Amino acid sequence: STQSHGGRLLSLLLLSLTLHLVVIMPPKKAEVEQKIILGRPTNNVKMGIVGLPNVGKSTTFNVLSNLHVPAENFPFCTIDPNTARVNVPDERFDWLCEFYQPASKVSANLTITDIAGLVRGASQGAGLGNAFLSHIKAVDGIFHVVRTFDDDDIIHTEGEIDATRDLDIIQEELLLKDIEYVDARVDELDKIMQRGIDKSKKFEAEFMHKVQEWLHQKKNIRDGIWQMKEIEVLNAHQFITAKPVVYLANLSENDFKRKKNKWLPKIHAWIQEHGGGPLIPYSAVFEAKISEMSPEESKQYCEEMGVTSQIPKVIKTGYHALNLIHFFTCGSDEVKCWTLRDNTKAPQAAGVIHTDFEKGFICADVFKYADLVELKSEAAVKAAGKFMQKGRDYIVDDGDIILFKFNVSNSGKK
């Protein structure tokens, strides 16, 4: 009948509308999973300078820190690791100091350790191998110095200069140390599982077999794609090959000036074949020379040579390789950089200043460095609506200018 036909049409129309509504309904807001990165979960991290003996590590360290540690031409002259904190160059910090004219200026810094030269067989204890490898294990990232310069006065432990062979030696020694560690850990966990002592170790025991297989294939931990739960396990063990590496190719002063060296393309190709990473060509001799000059003399010499110091780039690259950023607190009393790991939320950023700030966190007043530069005053930033009040879920950006508000009573203080 016409009525039943009309009813069917109405039902079809309603079904069509329902389906249409299902399609256009917005999805539920997904929970943003916070990424866990490889490495110790702390802001107090450091880089170690690694390489074969007599490749220019200690000269580089001297320049980086202006601390004169022994740099004699002797394979094992650097026995105890020398550590220094170096300022991280930042034009934003310089501008803020000029703008606020503070009584105190505190820049971001990077801790760098000079580790004595590794030699072939170090993983089995050759040279001073075991002590050096434990020092490498204690740092969070590696500056790998590789020698490309010829100098008859500076002996090479392997004889002739061969940059890719040297890269292979260091890579092999670090990998062997990780293999030695994982083999022992797998044996230990297998015994625990067989005895049924600790069921909570089941995931780690299974995963460590996967790590063991990966390392025995001569692959670095940092080059793997790992799940969040797996990264938590890896971070508990601090594998050497999990650490980020910045490669420093040490050239002669003449090659640095010419911006040419036969080993550079080969080093670049080697790095690409071994997981990639930043490569910075520099000359330790050149850097040492200009570090002894006055700023005026150094500037003039660099202009004459047609080159610039690579040390600021080395420091900044190491800083960012460790996933470090910083925010600023600013005023007439002090302009200060506060270092933290990238992807840190506001309460934890407040905790970098003082644990009470994190415990009693209320909110963070945030504005951007670029807005202050453009608008010329904090008042103008506020007037333009660029002064933001952020809560607990705000992830701090590199270069944010922040004022934290916190409740003293919430922090446990009376």
GROMACS .gro file of C-alpha atoms in nm:
model
  414
    1SER     CA    1   0.000   0.000   0.000
    2THR     CA    2   0.097   0.369  -0.035
    3GLN     CA    3   0.113   0.409   0.344
    4SER     CA    4   0.347   0.110   0.395
    5HIS     CA    5   0.559   0.231   0.099
    6GLY     CA    6   0.579   0.576   0.266
    7GLY     CA    7   0.677   0.412   0.594
    8ARG     CA    8   0.960   0.223   0.425
    9LEU     CA    9   1.086   0.545   0.262
   10LEU     CA   10   1.081   0.721   0.599
   11SER     CA   11   1.272   0.430   0.759
   12LEU     CA   12   1.534   0.440   0.481
   13LEU     CA   13   1.567   0.817   0.518
   14LEU     CA   14   1.614   0.791   0.895
   15LEU     CA   15   1.873   0.512   0.846
   16SER     CA   16   2.057   0.728   0.592
   17LEU     CA   17   2.060   1.023   0.836
   18THR     CA   18   2.179   0.797   1.117
   19LEU     CA   19   2.463   0.661   0.902
   20HIS     CA   20   2.552   1.014   0.797
   21LEU     CA   21   2.560   1.124   1.160
   22VAL     CA   22   2.786   0.830   1.250
   23VAL     CA   23   3.031   0.932   0.977
   24ILE     CA   24   3.051   1.300   1.077
   25MET     CA   25   3.066   1.247   1.454
   26PRO     CA   26   3.407   1.373   1.574
   27PRO     CA   27   3.634   1.105   1.718
   28LYS     CA   28   3.701   1.096   2.090
   29LYS     CA   29   4.007   1.296   2.183
   30ALA     CA   30   4.295   1.051   2.202
   31GLU     CA   31   4.523   1.054   2.505
   32VAL     CA   32   4.862   1.186   2.401
   33GLU     CA   33   5.120   0.929   2.503
   34GLN     CA   34   5.434   1.093   2.635
   35LYS     CA   35   5.737   0.967   2.444
   36ILE     CA   36   6.012   0.802   2.646
   37ILE     CA   37   6.357   0.859   2.504
   38LEU     CA   38   6.664   0.639   2.531
   39GLY     CA   39   6.887   0.751   2.816
   40ARG     CA   40   6.878   0.827   3.186
   41PRO     CA   41   6.560   1.013   3.289
   42THR     CA   42   6.744   1.316   3.429
   43ASN     CA   43   6.844   1.667   3.322
   44ASN     CA   44   7.192   1.625   3.468
   45VAL     CA   45   7.349   1.456   3.166
   46LYS     CA   46   7.691   1.477   3.004
   47MET     CA   47   7.890   1.409   2.687
   48GLY     CA   48   8.215   1.211   2.677
   49ILE     CA   49   8.497   1.265   2.424
   50VAL     CA   50   8.599   0.927   2.282
   51GLY     CA   51   8.856   0.812   2.025
   52LEU     CA   52   9.185   0.631   1.974
   53PRO     CA   53   9.498   0.773   2.143
   54ASN     CA   54   9.658   1.077   1.977
   55VAL     CA   55   9.361   1.182   1.765
   56GLY     CA   56   9.324   1.523   1.934
   57LYS     CA   57   9.077   1.449   2.215
   58SER     CA   58   9.260   1.629   2.496
   59THR     CA   59   9.347   1.926   2.272
   60THR     CA   60   8.978   1.948   2.183
   61PHE     CA   61   8.882   1.921   2.549
   62ASN     CA   62   9.129   2.197   2.644
   63VAL     CA   63   8.973   2.426   2.386
   64LEU     CA   64   8.618   2.335   2.491
   65SER     CA   65   8.675   2.401   2.858
   66ASN     CA   66   8.984   2.624   2.876
   67LEU     CA   67   9.101   2.379   3.143
   68HIS     CA   68   9.450   2.262   3.061
   69VAL     CA   69   9.447   1.888   3.120
   70PRO     CA   70   9.758   1.692   3.013
   71ALA     CA   71   9.771   1.652   2.636
   72GLU     CA   72  10.119   1.504   2.594
   73ASN     CA   73  10.201   1.283   2.301
   74PHE     CA   74  10.166   0.958   2.495
   75PRO     CA   75   9.891   0.699   2.443
   76PHE     CA   76   9.768   0.672   2.804
   77CYS     CA   77   9.838   1.018   2.946
   78THR     CA   78   9.469   1.079   3.024
   79ILE     CA   79   9.394   0.816   3.288
   80ASP     CA   80   9.134   0.978   3.511
   81PRO     CA   81   8.853   1.137   3.314
   82ASN     CA   82   8.867   1.514   3.322
   83THR     CA   83   8.532   1.685   3.343
   84ALA     CA   84   8.434   2.042   3.264
   85ARG     CA   85   8.119   2.245   3.229
   86VAL     CA   86   8.111   2.462   2.918
   87ASN     CA   87   7.867   2.740   2.832
   88VAL     CA   88   7.616   2.663   2.558
   89PRO     CA   89   7.617   2.952   2.307
   90ASP     CA   90   7.270   3.106   2.263
   91GLU     CA   91   7.201   3.438   2.089
   92ARG     CA   92   6.862   3.456   2.266
   93PHE     CA   93   7.034   3.451   2.605
   94ASP     CA   94   7.273   3.727   2.492
   95TRP     CA   95   6.980   3.940   2.372
   96LEU     CA   96   6.784   3.889   2.697
   97CYS     CA   97   7.088   3.992   2.904
   98GLU     CA   98   7.121   4.307   2.693
   99PHE     CA   99   6.747   4.376   2.729
  100TYR     CA  100   6.707   4.318   3.106
  101GLN     CA  101   7.058   4.431   3.212
  102PRO     CA  102   7.048   4.184   3.506
  103ALA     CA  103   7.283   4.179   3.804
  104SER     CA  104   7.341   3.805   3.744
  105LYS     CA  105   7.369   3.614   3.413
  106VAL     CA  106   7.359   3.233   3.409
  107SER     CA  107   7.381   3.062   3.070
  108ALA     CA  108   7.298   2.700   2.988
  109ASN     CA  109   7.592   2.464   3.022
  110LEU     CA  110   7.700   2.124   2.901
  111THR     CA  111   7.915   1.884   3.102
  112ILE     CA  112   8.192   1.724   2.896
  113THR     CA  113   8.428   1.445   3.005
  114ASP     CA  114   8.762   1.375   2.839
  115ILE     CA  115   8.801   0.997   2.832
  116ALA     CA  116   9.143   0.839   2.772
  117GLY     CA  117   9.209   0.679   2.432
  118LEU     CA  118   9.060   0.339   2.356
  119VAL     CA  119   9.278   0.088   2.172
  120ARG     CA  120   9.202  -0.229   1.981
  121GLY     CA  121   9.122  -0.501   2.235
  122ALA     CA  122   9.000  -0.255   2.501
  123SER     CA  123   8.684  -0.463   2.560
  124GLN     CA  124   8.916  -0.746   2.673
  125GLY     CA  125   9.113  -0.505   2.893
  126ALA     CA  126   9.392  -0.400   2.652
  127GLY     CA  127   9.559  -0.067   2.732
  128LEU     CA  128   9.349   0.066   3.016
  129GLY     CA  129   9.038  -0.066   2.841
  130ASN     CA  130   8.801  -0.172   3.116
  131ALA     CA  131   8.837   0.149   3.317
  132PHE     CA  132   8.786   0.359   3.004
  133LEU     CA  133   8.479   0.166   2.895
  134SER     CA  134   8.325   0.211   3.241
  135HIS     CA  135   8.387   0.588   3.206
  136ILE     CA  136   8.207   0.581   2.870
  137LYS     CA  137   7.918   0.393   3.031
  138ALA     CA  138   7.886   0.678   3.284
  139VAL     CA  139   7.825   0.946   3.017
  140ASP     CA  140   7.500   1.000   2.824
  141GLY     CA  141   7.630   1.087   2.479
  142ILE     CA  142   7.956   1.058   2.286
  143PHE     CA  143   8.175   1.300   2.091
  144HIS     CA  144   8.365   1.054   1.870
  145VAL     CA  145   8.689   1.222   1.754
  146VAL     CA  146   8.843   1.071   1.442
  147ARG     CA  147   9.185   1.173   1.309
  148THR     CA  148   9.230   1.270   0.944
  149PHE     CA  149   9.558   1.467   0.970
  150ASP     CA  150   9.914   1.347   0.900
  151ASP     CA  151  10.182   1.444   1.151
  152ASP     CA  152  10.508   1.252   1.186
  153ASP     CA  153  10.557   1.396   1.536
  154ILE     CA  154  10.229   1.252   1.665
  155ILE     CA  155  10.237   0.873   1.654
  156HIS     CA  156   9.928   0.674   1.557
  157THR     CA  157   9.880   0.354   1.757
  158GLU     CA  158   9.779   0.168   1.438
  159GLY     CA  159  10.063   0.307   1.224
  160GLU     CA  160   9.931   0.489   0.917
  161ILE     CA  161   9.627   0.722   0.909
  162ASP     CA  162   9.302   0.544   0.816
  163ALA     CA  163   8.990   0.717   0.945
  164THR     CA  164   8.739   0.442   0.858
  165ARG     CA  165   8.958   0.174   1.019
  166ASP     CA  166   8.972   0.388   1.334
  167LEU     CA  167   8.591   0.427   1.331
  168ASP     CA  168   8.560   0.048   1.295
  169ILE     CA  169   8.791  -0.012   1.594
  170ILE     CA  170   8.596   0.214   1.831
  171GLN     CA  171   8.260   0.085   1.704
  172GLU     CA  172   8.376  -0.275   1.754
  173GLU     CA  173   8.509  -0.216   2.107
  174LEU     CA  174   8.191  -0.040   2.225
  175LEU     CA  175   7.971  -0.308   2.066
  176LEU     CA  176   8.175  -0.592   2.221
  177LYS     CA  177   8.131  -0.438   2.566
  178ASP     CA  178   7.752  -0.428   2.517
  179ILE     CA  179   7.756  -0.790   2.391
  180GLU     CA  180   7.958  -0.902   2.694
  181TYR     CA  181   7.705  -0.728   2.921
  182VAL     CA  182   7.390  -0.859   2.749
  183ASP     CA  183   7.523  -1.219   2.733
  184ALA     CA  184   7.581  -1.214   3.111
  185ARG     CA  185   7.240  -1.056   3.177
  186VAL     CA  186   7.057  -1.309   2.957
  187ASP     CA  187   7.226  -1.599   3.142
  188GLU     CA  188   7.129  -1.446   3.476
  189LEU     CA  189   6.765  -1.390   3.372
  190ASP     CA  190   6.732  -1.739   3.220
  191LYS     CA  191   6.838  -1.891   3.553
  192ILE     CA  192   6.583  -1.675   3.739
  193MET     CA  193   6.308  -1.788   3.500
  194GLN     CA  194   6.405  -2.158   3.526
  195ARG     CA  195   6.388  -2.144   3.904
  196GLY     CA  196   6.059  -1.950   3.894
  197ILE     CA  197   6.199  -1.710   4.153
  198ASP     CA  198   6.072  -1.379   4.015
  199LYS     CA  199   5.781  -1.377   3.768
  200SER     CA  200   5.808  -0.996   3.736
  201LYS     CA  201   6.129  -1.047   3.532
  202LYS     CA  202   5.945  -1.238   3.256
  203PHE     CA  203   5.918  -0.946   3.013
  204GLU     CA  204   6.277  -0.838   3.067
  205ALA     CA  205   6.401  -1.195   3.022
  206GLU     CA  206   6.218  -1.233   2.688
  207PHE     CA  207   6.317  -0.887   2.567
  208MET     CA  208   6.685  -0.930   2.657
  209HIS     CA  209   6.702  -1.225   2.413
  210LYS     CA  210   6.581  -0.984   2.142
  211VAL     CA  211   6.849  -0.729   2.245
  212GLN     CA  212   7.114  -1.003   2.247
  213GLU     CA  213   7.022  -1.108   1.892
  214TRP     CA  214   7.025  -0.741   1.778
  215LEU     CA  215   7.374  -0.676   1.922
  216HIS     CA  216   7.518  -1.001   1.785
  217GLN     CA  217   7.409  -0.877   1.440
  218LYS     CA  218   7.651  -0.585   1.505
  219LYS     CA  219   7.372  -0.328   1.531
  220ASN     CA  220   7.368  -0.031   1.771
  221ILE     CA  221   7.086  -0.014   2.026
  222ARG     CA  222   7.017   0.351   1.926
  223ASP     CA  223   6.936   0.237   1.569
  224GLY     CA  224   6.651   0.006   1.672
  225ILE     CA  225   6.280   0.090   1.676
  226TRP     CA  226   6.170   0.001   2.029
  227GLN     CA  227   5.835   0.000   2.208
  228MET     CA  228   5.784   0.224   2.512
  229LYS     CA  229   5.801  -0.070   2.756
  230GLU     CA  230   6.122  -0.190   2.588
  231ILE     CA  231   6.285   0.153   2.614
  232GLU     CA  232   6.215   0.153   2.989
  233VAL     CA  233   6.410  -0.176   3.016
  234LEU     CA  234   6.694  -0.047   2.793
  235ASN     CA  235   6.724   0.267   3.007
  236ALA     CA  236   6.767   0.055   3.319
  237HIS     CA  237   7.078  -0.104   3.163
  238GLN     CA  238   7.252   0.195   3.002
  239PHE     CA  239   7.397   0.021   2.697
  240ILE     CA  240   7.691   0.207   2.542
  241THR     CA  241   7.554   0.174   2.186
  242ALA     CA  242   7.224   0.331   2.300
  243LYS     CA  243   7.400   0.665   2.349
  244PRO     CA  244   7.377   0.934   2.079
  245VAL     CA  245   7.702   1.003   1.892
  246VAL     CA  246   7.833   1.328   1.740
  247TYR     CA  247   8.127   1.261   1.505
  248LEU     CA  248   8.414   1.515   1.507
  249ALA     CA  249   8.657   1.487   1.212
  250ASN     CA  250   8.985   1.644   1.324
  251LEU     CA  251   9.158   1.804   1.023
  252SER     CA  252   9.493   1.974   0.981
  253GLU     CA  253   9.473   2.353   0.990
  254ASN     CA  254   9.547   2.367   0.617
  255ASP     CA  255   9.271   2.118   0.527
  256PHE     CA  256   9.027   2.304   0.751
  257LYS     CA  257   9.112   2.628   0.571
  258ARG     CA  258   9.070   2.455   0.230
  259LYS     CA  259   8.752   2.281   0.354
  260LYS     CA  260   8.883   1.964   0.190
  261ASN     CA  261   9.016   1.631   0.310
  262LYS     CA  262   9.019   1.294   0.131
  263TRP     CA  263   8.876   1.116   0.438
  264LEU     CA  264   8.563   1.333   0.481
  265PRO     CA  265   8.348   1.160   0.212
  266LYS     CA  266   8.458   0.819   0.346
  267ILE     CA  267   8.375   0.917   0.707
  268HIS     CA  268   8.036   1.050   0.594
  269ALA     CA  269   7.962   0.723   0.407
  270TRP     CA  270   8.070   0.517   0.711
  271ILE     CA  271   7.838   0.714   0.941
  272GLN     CA  272   7.542   0.662   0.704
  273GLU     CA  273   7.612   0.287   0.698
  274HIS     CA  274   7.617   0.281   1.079
  275GLY     CA  275   7.287   0.451   1.165
  276GLY     CA  276   7.366   0.814   1.075
  277GLY     CA  277   7.449   1.106   1.303
  278PRO     CA  278   7.593   1.457   1.289
  279LEU     CA  279   7.946   1.504   1.148
  280ILE     CA  280   8.143   1.821   1.224
  281PRO     CA  281   8.478   1.876   1.048
  282TYR     CA  282   8.708   2.097   1.258
  283SER     CA  283   9.076   2.150   1.336
  284ALA     CA  284   9.187   2.108   1.698
  285VAL     CA  285   9.518   2.280   1.617
  286PHE     CA  286   9.336   2.582   1.470
  287GLU     CA  287   9.092   2.597   1.763
  288ALA     CA  288   9.380   2.575   2.014
  289LYS     CA  289   9.565   2.853   1.834
  290ILE     CA  290   9.273   3.101   1.835
  291SER     CA  291   9.182   3.012   2.195
  292GLU     CA  292   9.516   3.163   2.301
  293MET     CA  293   9.443   3.490   2.116
  294SER     CA  294   9.251   3.795   2.229
  295PRO     CA  295   8.895   3.824   2.082
  296GLU     CA  296   9.018   4.095   1.840
  297GLU     CA  297   9.317   3.887   1.724
  298SER     CA  298   9.101   3.577   1.689
  299LYS     CA  299   8.842   3.761   1.479
  300GLN     CA  300   9.111   3.905   1.250
  301TYR     CA  301   9.285   3.566   1.210
  302CYS     CA  302   8.955   3.391   1.124
  303GLU     CA  303   8.875   3.659   0.866
  304GLU     CA  304   9.218   3.619   0.707
  305MET     CA  305   9.178   3.240   0.700
  306GLY     CA  306   8.819   3.262   0.572
  307VAL     CA  307   8.692   3.025   0.844
  308THR     CA  308   8.513   3.041   1.178
  309SER     CA  309   8.553   2.844   1.499
  310GLN     CA  310   8.349   2.522   1.506
  311ILE     CA  311   8.350   2.497   1.887
  312PRO     CA  312   8.009   2.670   1.935
  313LYS     CA  313   7.859   2.426   1.682
  314VAL     CA  314   8.023   2.129   1.859
  315ILE     CA  315   7.877   2.235   2.197
  316LYS     CA  316   7.528   2.308   2.062
  317THR     CA  317   7.518   1.982   1.863
  318GLY     CA  318   7.619   1.782   2.172
  319TYR     CA  319   7.356   1.963   2.381
  320HIS     CA  320   7.076   1.885   2.135
  321ALA     CA  321   7.200   1.527   2.077
  322LEU     CA  322   7.115   1.469   2.446
  323ASN     CA  323   6.761   1.602   2.382
  324LEU     CA  324   6.832   1.905   2.599
  325ILE     CA  325   6.651   2.237   2.573
  326HIS     CA  326   6.621   2.532   2.811
  327PHE     CA  327   6.370   2.790   2.924
  328PHE     CA  328   6.449   3.135   3.066
  329THR     CA  329   6.360   3.316   3.386
  330CYS     CA  330   6.415   3.688   3.337
  331GLY     CA  331   6.428   4.005   3.545
  332SER     CA  332   6.657   4.287   3.651
  333ASP     CA  333   6.807   4.064   3.923
  334GLU     CA  334   6.887   3.765   3.700
  335VAL     CA  335   6.854   3.617   3.352
  336LYS     CA  336   6.900   3.241   3.376
  337CYS     CA  337   6.875   2.939   3.147
  338TRP     CA  338   6.725   2.626   3.301
  339THR     CA  339   6.820   2.304   3.124
  340LEU     CA  340   6.575   2.016   3.090
  341ARG     CA  341   6.497   1.727   2.857
  342ASP     CA  342   6.278   1.801   2.556
  343ASN     CA  343   5.910   1.707   2.597
  344THR     CA  344   5.902   1.804   2.968
  345LYS     CA  345   5.573   1.924   3.122
  346ALA     CA  346   5.543   2.250   3.316
  347PRO     CA  347   5.537   2.108   3.675
  348GLN     CA  348   5.855   1.906   3.611
  349ALA     CA  349   6.016   2.212   3.451
  350ALA     CA  350   5.929   2.407   3.767
  351GLY     CA  351   6.095   2.129   3.966
  352VAL     CA  352   6.425   2.202   3.788
  353ILE     CA  353   6.428   2.537   3.973
  354HIS     CA  354   6.320   2.387   4.307
  355THR     CA  355   6.135   2.072   4.410
  356ASP     CA  356   5.884   2.289   4.603
  357PHE     CA  357   5.785   2.455   4.274
  358GLU     CA  358   5.684   2.118   4.133
  359LYS     CA  359   5.505   1.994   4.445
  360GLY     CA  360   5.300   2.312   4.487
  361PHE     CA  361   5.261   2.392   4.115
  362ILE     CA  362   4.959   2.612   4.034
  363CYS     CA  363   5.032   2.742   3.683
  364ALA     CA  364   5.300   2.885   3.457
  365ASP     CA  365   5.288   3.233   3.301
  366VAL     CA  366   5.457   3.185   2.964
  367PHE     CA  367   5.554   3.413   2.680
  368LYS     CA  368   5.773   3.359   2.378
  369TYR     CA  369   6.117   3.508   2.321
  370ALA     CA  370   6.022   3.606   1.961
  371ASP     CA  371   5.720   3.803   2.087
  372LEU     CA  372   5.935   3.997   2.335
  373VAL     CA  373   6.187   4.082   2.061
  374GLU     CA  374   5.907   4.195   1.829
  375LEU     CA  375   5.699   4.391   2.082
  376LYS     CA  376   5.990   4.537   2.286
  377SER     CA  377   5.844   4.505   2.639
  378GLU     CA  378   5.661   4.262   2.870
  379ALA     CA  379   5.375   4.514   2.898
  380ALA     CA  380   5.333   4.516   2.518
  381VAL     CA  381   5.342   4.133   2.512
  382LYS     CA  382   5.058   4.127   2.770
  383ALA     CA  383   4.861   4.396   2.583
  384ALA     CA  384   4.886   4.192   2.262
  385GLY     CA  385   4.739   3.888   2.440
  386LYS     CA  386   5.060   3.691   2.400
  387PHE     CA  387   5.106   3.633   2.774
  388MET     CA  388   4.973   3.280   2.834
  389GLN     CA  389   4.871   3.104   3.153
  390LYS     CA  390   4.949   2.732   3.121
  391GLY     CA  391   4.855   2.435   3.339
  392ARG     CA  392   4.997   2.096   3.430
  393ASP     CA  393   4.981   1.947   3.079
  394TYR     CA  394   5.173   2.225   2.906
  395ILE     CA  395   5.491   2.094   2.741
  396VAL     CA  396   5.768   2.350   2.769
  397ASP     CA  397   5.919   2.476   2.442
  398ASP     CA  398   6.284   2.558   2.392
  399GLY     CA  399   6.331   2.928   2.465
  400ASP     CA  400   6.008   2.985   2.660
  401ILE     CA  401   6.022   3.269   2.915
  402ILE     CA  402   5.838   3.146   3.225
  403LEU     CA  403   5.722   3.267   3.565
  404PHE     CA  404   5.592   2.984   3.783
  405LYS     CA  405   5.319   3.026   4.044
  406PHE     CA  406   5.312   2.773   4.323
  407ASN     CA  407   5.142   2.718   4.657
  408VAL     CA  408   5.383   2.696   4.951
  409SER     CA  409   5.144   2.493   5.164
  410ASN     CA  410   5.099   2.233   4.883
  411SER     CA  411   5.475   2.189   4.868
  412GLY     CA  412   5.483   2.066   5.226
  413LYS     CA  413   5.632   2.385   5.369
  414LYS     CA  414   5.463   2.569   5.648
   0.00000   0.00000   0.00000
